[in-house]
Short mmCIF file of C-alpha atoms and ligand atoms in Angstrom, two decimals:
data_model
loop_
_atom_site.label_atom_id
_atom_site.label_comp_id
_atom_site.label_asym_id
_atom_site.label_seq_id
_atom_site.Cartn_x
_atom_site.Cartn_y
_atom_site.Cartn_z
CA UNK A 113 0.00 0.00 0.00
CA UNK A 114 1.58 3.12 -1.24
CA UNK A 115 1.89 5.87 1.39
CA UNK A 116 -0.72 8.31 -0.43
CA UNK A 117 -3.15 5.46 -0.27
CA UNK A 118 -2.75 4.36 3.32
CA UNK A 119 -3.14 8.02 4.51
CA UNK A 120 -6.74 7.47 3.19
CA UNK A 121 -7.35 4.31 4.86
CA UNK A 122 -10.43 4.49 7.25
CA UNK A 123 -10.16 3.02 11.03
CA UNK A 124 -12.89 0.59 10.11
CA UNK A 125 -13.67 -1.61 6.64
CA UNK A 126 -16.79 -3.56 6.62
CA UNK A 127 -16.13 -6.07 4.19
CA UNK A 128 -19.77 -7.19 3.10
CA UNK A 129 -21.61 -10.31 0.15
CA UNK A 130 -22.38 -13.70 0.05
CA UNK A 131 -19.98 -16.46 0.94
CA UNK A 132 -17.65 -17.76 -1.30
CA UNK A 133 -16.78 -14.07 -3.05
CA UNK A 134 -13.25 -13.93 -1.73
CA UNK A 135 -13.45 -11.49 1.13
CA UNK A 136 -11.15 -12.70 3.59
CA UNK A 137 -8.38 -13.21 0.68
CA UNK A 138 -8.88 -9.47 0.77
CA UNK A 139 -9.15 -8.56 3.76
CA UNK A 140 -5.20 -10.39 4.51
CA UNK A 141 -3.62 -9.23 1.35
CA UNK A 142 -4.93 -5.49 2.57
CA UNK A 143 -3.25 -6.00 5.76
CA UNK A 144 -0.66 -7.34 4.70
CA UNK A 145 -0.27 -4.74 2.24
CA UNK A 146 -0.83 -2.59 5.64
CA UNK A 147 2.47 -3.98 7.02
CA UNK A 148 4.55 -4.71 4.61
CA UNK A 149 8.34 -2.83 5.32
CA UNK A 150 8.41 -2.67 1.27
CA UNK A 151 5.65 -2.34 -0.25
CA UNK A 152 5.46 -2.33 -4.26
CA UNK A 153 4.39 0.01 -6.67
CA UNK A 154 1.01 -1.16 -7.28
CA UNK A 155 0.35 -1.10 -3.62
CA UNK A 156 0.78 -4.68 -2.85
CA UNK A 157 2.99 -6.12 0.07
CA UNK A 158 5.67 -7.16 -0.98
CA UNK A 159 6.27 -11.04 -0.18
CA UNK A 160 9.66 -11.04 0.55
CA UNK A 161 10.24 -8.78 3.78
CA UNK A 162 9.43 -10.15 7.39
CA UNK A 163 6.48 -8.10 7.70
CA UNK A 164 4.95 -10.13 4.69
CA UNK A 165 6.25 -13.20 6.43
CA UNK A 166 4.34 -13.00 9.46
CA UNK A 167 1.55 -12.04 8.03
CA UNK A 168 1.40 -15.03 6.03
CA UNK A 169 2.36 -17.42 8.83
CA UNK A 170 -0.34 -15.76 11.01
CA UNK A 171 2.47 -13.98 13.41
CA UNK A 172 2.68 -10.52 12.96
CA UNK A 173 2.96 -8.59 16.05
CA UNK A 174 0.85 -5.56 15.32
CA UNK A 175 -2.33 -7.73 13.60
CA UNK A 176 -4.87 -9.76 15.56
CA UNK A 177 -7.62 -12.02 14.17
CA UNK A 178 -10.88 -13.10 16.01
CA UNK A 179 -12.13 -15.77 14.25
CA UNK A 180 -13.57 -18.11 16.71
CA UNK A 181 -15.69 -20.07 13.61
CA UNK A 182 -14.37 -23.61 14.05
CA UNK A 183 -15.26 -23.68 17.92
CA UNK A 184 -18.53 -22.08 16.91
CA UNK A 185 -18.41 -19.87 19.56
CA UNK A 186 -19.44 -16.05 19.57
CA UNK A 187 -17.59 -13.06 19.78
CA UNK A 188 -17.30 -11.95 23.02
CA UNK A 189 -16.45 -8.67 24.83
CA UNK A 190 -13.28 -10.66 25.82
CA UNK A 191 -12.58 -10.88 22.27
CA UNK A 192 -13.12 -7.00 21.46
CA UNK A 193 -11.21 -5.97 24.74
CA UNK A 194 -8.43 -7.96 23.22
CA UNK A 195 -8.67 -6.45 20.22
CA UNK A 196 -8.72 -2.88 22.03
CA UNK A 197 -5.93 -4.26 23.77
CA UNK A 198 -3.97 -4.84 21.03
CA UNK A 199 -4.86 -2.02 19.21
CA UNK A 200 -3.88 0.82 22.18
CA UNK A 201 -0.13 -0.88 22.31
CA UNK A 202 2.52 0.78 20.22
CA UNK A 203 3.48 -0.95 16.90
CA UNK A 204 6.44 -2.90 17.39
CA UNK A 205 7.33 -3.67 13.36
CA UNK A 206 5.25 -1.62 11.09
CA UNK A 207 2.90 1.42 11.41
CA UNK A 208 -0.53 -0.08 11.51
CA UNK A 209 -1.62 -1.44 14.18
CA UNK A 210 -4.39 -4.11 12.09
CA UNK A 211 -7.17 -6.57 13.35
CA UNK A 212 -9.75 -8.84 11.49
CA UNK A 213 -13.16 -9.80 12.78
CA UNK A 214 -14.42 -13.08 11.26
CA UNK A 215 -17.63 -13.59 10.95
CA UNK A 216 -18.68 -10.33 12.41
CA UNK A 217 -22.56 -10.69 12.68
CA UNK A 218 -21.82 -13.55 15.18
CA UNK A 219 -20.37 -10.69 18.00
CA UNK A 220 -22.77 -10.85 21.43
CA UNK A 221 -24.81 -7.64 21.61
CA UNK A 222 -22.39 -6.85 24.38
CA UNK A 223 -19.36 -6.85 22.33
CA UNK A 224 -21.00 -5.14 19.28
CA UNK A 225 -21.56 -1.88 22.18
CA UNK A 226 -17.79 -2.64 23.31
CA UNK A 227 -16.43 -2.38 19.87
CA UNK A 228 -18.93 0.50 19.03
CA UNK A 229 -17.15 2.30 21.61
CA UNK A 230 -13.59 1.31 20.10
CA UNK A 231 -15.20 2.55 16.21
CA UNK A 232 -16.12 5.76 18.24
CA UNK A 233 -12.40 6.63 19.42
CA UNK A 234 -10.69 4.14 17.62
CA UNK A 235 -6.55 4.04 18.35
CA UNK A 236 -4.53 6.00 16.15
CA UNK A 237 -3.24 4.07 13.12
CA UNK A 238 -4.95 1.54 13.61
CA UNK A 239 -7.22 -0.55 11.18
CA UNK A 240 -10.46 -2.84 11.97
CA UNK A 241 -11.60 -4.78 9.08
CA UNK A 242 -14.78 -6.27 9.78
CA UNK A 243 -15.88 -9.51 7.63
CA UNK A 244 -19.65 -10.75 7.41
CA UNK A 245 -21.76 -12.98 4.88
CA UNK A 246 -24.78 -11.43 6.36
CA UNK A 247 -24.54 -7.99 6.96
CA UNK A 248 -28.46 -7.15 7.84
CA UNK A 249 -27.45 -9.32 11.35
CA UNK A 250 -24.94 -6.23 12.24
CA UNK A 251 -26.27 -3.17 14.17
CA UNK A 252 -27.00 -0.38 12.43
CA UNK A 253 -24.58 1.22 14.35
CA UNK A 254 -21.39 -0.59 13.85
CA UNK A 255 -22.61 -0.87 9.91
CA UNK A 256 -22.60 3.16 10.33
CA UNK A 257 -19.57 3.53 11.87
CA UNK A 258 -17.53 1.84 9.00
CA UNK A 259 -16.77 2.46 5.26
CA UNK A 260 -18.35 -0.60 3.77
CA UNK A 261 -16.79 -2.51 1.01
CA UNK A 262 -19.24 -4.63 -1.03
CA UNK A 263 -18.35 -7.61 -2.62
CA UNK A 264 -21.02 -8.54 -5.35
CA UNK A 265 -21.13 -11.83 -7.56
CA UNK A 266 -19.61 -11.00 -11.29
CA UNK A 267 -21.61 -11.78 -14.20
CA UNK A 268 -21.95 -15.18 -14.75
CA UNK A 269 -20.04 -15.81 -17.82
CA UNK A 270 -17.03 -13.84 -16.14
CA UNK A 271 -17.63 -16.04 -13.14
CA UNK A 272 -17.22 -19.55 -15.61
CA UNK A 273 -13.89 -17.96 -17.12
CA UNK A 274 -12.34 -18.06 -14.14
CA UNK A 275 -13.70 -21.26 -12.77
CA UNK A 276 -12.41 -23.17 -16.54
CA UNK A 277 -8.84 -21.08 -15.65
CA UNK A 278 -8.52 -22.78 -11.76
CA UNK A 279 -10.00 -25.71 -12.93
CA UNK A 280 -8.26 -28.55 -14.74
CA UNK A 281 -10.87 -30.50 -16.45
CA UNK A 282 -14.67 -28.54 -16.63
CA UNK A 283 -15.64 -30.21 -19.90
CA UNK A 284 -18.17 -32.58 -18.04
CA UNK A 285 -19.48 -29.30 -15.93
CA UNK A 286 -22.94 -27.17 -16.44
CA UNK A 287 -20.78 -23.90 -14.38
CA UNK A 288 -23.57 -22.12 -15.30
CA UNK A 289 -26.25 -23.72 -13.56
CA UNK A 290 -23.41 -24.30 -11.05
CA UNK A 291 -22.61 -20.64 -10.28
CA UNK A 292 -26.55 -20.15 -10.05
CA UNK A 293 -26.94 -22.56 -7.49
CA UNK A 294 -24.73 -20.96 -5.17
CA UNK A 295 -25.51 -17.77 -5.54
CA UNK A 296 -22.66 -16.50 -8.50
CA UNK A 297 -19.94 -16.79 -5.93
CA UNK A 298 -16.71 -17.99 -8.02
CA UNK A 299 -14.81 -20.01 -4.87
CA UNK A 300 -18.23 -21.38 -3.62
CA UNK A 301 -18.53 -22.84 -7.14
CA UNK A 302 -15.36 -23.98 -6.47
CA UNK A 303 -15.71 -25.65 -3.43
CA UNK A 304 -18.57 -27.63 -4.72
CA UNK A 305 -16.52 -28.77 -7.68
CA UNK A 306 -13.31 -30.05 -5.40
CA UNK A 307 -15.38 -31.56 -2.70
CA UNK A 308 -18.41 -33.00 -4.86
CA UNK A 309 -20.75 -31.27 -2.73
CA UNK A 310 -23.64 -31.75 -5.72
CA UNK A 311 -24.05 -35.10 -4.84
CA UNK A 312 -25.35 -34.19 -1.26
CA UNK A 313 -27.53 -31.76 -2.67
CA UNK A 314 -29.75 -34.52 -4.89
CA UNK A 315 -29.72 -36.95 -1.62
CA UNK A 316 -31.02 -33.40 0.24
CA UNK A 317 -34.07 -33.14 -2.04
CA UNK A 318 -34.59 -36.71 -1.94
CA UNK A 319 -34.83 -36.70 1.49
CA UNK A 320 -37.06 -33.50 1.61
CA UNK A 321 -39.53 -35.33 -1.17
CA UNK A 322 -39.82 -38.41 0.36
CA UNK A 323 -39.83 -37.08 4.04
CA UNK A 324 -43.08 -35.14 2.29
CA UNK A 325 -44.28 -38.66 1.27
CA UNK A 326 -43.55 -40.32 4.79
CA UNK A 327 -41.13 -42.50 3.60
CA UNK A 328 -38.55 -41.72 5.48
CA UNK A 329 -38.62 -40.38 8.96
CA UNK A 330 -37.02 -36.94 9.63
CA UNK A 331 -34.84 -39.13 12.23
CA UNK A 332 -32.92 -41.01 9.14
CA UNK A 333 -32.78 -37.37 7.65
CA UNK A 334 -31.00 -35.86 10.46
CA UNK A 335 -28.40 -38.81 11.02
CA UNK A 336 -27.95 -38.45 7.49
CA UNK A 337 -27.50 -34.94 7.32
CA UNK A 338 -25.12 -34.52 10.26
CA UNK A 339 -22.65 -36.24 8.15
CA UNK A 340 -21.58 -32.73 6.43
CA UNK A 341 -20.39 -29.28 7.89
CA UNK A 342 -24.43 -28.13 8.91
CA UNK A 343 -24.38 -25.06 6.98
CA UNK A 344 -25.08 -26.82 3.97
CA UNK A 345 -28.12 -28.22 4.27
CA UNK A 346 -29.33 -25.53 6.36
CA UNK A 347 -28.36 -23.08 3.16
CA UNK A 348 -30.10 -25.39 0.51
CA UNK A 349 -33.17 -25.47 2.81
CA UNK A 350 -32.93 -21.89 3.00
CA UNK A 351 -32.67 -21.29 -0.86
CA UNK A 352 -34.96 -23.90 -1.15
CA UNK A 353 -37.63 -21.46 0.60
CA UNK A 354 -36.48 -18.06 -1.33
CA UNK A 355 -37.19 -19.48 -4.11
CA UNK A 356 -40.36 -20.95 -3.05
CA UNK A 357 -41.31 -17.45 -2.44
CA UNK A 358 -39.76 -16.41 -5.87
CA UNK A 359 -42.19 -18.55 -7.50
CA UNK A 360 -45.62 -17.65 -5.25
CA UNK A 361 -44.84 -13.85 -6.47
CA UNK A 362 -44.74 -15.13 -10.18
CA UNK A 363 -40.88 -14.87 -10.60
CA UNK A 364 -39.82 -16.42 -13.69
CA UNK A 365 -37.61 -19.61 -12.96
CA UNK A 366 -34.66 -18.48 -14.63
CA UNK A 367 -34.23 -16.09 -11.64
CA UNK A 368 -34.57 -18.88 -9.17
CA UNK A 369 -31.09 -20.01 -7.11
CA UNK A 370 -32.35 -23.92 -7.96
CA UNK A 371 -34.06 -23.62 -11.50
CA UNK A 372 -33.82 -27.57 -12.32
CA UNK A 373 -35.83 -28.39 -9.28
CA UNK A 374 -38.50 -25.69 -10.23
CA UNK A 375 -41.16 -28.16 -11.05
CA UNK A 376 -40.83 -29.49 -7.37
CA UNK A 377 -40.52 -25.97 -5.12
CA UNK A 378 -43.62 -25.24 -6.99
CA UNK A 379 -45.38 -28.14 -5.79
CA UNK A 380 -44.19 -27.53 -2.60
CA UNK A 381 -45.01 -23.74 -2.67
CA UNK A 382 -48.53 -24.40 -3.48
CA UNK A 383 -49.01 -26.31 0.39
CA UNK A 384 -48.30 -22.87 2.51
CA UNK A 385 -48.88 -19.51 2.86
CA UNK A 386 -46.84 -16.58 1.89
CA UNK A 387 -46.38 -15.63 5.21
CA UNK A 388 -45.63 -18.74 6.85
CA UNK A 389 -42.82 -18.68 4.13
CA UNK A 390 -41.27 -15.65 5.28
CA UNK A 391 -41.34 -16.73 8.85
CA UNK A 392 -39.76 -20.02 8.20
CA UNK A 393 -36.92 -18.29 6.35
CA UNK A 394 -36.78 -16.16 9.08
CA UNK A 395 -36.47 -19.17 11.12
CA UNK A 396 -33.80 -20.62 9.24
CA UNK A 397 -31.56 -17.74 8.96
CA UNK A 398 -31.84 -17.90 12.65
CA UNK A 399 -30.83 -21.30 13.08
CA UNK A 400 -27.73 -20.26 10.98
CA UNK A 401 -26.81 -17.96 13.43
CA UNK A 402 -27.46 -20.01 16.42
CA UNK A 403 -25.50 -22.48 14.77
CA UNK A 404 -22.38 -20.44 14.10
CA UNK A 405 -22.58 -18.60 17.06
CA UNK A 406 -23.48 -20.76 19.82
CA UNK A 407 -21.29 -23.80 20.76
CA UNK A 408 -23.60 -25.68 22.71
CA UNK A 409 -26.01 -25.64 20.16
CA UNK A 410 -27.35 -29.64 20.01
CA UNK A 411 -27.19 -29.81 16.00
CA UNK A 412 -29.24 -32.99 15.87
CA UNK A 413 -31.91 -31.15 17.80
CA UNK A 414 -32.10 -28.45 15.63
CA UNK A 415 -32.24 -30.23 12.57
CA UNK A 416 -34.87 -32.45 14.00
CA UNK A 417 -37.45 -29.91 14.62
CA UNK A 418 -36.67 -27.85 11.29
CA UNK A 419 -37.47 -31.06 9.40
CA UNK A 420 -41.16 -31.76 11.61
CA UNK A 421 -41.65 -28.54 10.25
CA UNK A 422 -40.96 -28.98 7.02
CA UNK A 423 -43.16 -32.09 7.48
CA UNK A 424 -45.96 -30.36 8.89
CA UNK A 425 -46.22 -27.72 6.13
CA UNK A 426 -45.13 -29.86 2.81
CA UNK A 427 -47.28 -33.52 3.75
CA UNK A 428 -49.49 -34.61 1.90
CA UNK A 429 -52.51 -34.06 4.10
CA UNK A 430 -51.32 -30.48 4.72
CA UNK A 431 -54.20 -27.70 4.39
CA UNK A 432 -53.63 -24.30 4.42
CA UNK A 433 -55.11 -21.96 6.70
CA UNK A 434 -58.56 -20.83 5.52
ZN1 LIG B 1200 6.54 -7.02 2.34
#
């Protein structure tokens, strides 16, 4: 980062889109552009000097990352004091004192006041780059208090050039209908392609037809589904809904996220109400959070009752409300 340009860098970057669009690649080259004792021309660090090297290796003195995701835990007002903390000491190798929060809209209400109060006198040179796939769960107030960066899918055909450039062999691939499905993001697409995530997907909408059907019990469904990470089938169920919704306001179904299963949401849609719609989204977006942010979340539980609902609204002797 060339002088000029970190002169103009704001105390706090809200670095905002959909998973899978590359934001926290950002976010660490920006720091480490931050910190870097050389930095080149076009404003990138420079790779070589030790600042770079700490960065990458996760080290550097003056940068601190709370990123409690893998012990799906929240983010506490221990973690912002930490980062106030960190932030209040004087640099020891480069001029910006840095610090990532990862994913942001899982902070307590308690530590989004605590940092609101670091945003409102925030340490001199020092830089807070906040990270979150769902912005609307942020207060308005810490959204205010930072210059937010949006990251927004690409059009899709840009989005398949780079996809046939990382991967080796696409020829077999619809990217396309891929990059659709999750939402245009280029290294969700990704992600789907190197792990074969598809195939859970199909077995997903299996289980939701025939769960519909009673023949299978939402028990097998759960064991199954604990199997993956639980933000997948929690985010096809929740697409699976948007679109549902898509198709009761008369939304042509090339603009739905799952177009090849059309035939199916629509069968589904036509069992509930608008409105009971919205507040099972709702619901699901909720369990997202809870999921992320709450260790002691019992997953099976959760699952469970999300899929008696689905079973009460989508079975066949299901009557909507008069
Ligand atoms: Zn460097």
């Amino acid at each position: 980062m060339s002088v000029l340009a970190a002169r103009r860098m704001p105390h706090a970057l809200l670095l905002a889109g959909p998973a899978g669009m590359g934001k926290c690649i950002f976010a660490s080259k920006l720091i480490q552009a931050l910190t870097c004792e050389q930095p080149q021309n076009d404003g990138q660090g420079c790779n070589f000097c030790s600042g770079c090297y700490l960065q990458q290796v996760g080290s550097h003195p003056d940068h601190i990352k709370i990123s409690p995701q893998e012990g799906r835990q929240g983010i506490s007002v221990d973690h912002i004091r930490q980062i106030h903390h960190q932030l209040t000491l004087s640099a020891k190798k480069s001029r910006f004192k840095t610090a990532i929060i990862y994913p942001a809209e899982i902070m307590t209400l308690s530590a989004a006041n605590s940092l609101l109060k670091v945003l409102e006198e925030p340490p001199g040179d020092s830089v807070i780059i906040l990270i979150t796939n769902i912005c609307s769960q942020l207060p308005a107030t810490i959204r205010s208090r930072c210059q937010q960066l949006w990251f927004i899918p690409p059009p899709l055909e840009e989005a398949k050039i780079w996809l046939q450039q990382h991967v080796p062999s696409t020829q077999n691939l619809d990217l396309i209908s891929l990059l659709r499905l999750v939402g245009g993001a280029p290294l969700r697409a990704l992600k789907y392609i190197d792990q074969s995530l598809l195939s859970f997907r199909e077995q997903l909408i299996n289980d939701l037809f025939f769960l519909s059907k009673e023949k299978i019990t939402f028990l097998d469904i759960a064991q199954n589904w604990l199997k993956e990470d639980l933000e997948e089938p929690l985010y096809w169920v929740l697409t699976f809904a948007e679109d549902m919704i898509r198709i009761k306001n008369k939304v042509s179904t090339q603009w739905l996220i799952n177009p090849d299963i059309a035939h199916l949401l629509q069968f589904f849609s036509e069992k509930i109400q608008i409105d009971i719609l919205f507040s099972f989204l709702k619901r699901i977006e909720h369990d997202l959070w809870l999921w992320k942010s709450q260790s002691s979340v019992n997953s099976q539980l959760l699952l469970e009752k999300l899929l008696i609902d689905w079973f009460l609204y989508f079975n066949e002797d299901y009557c909507e409300y008069p």
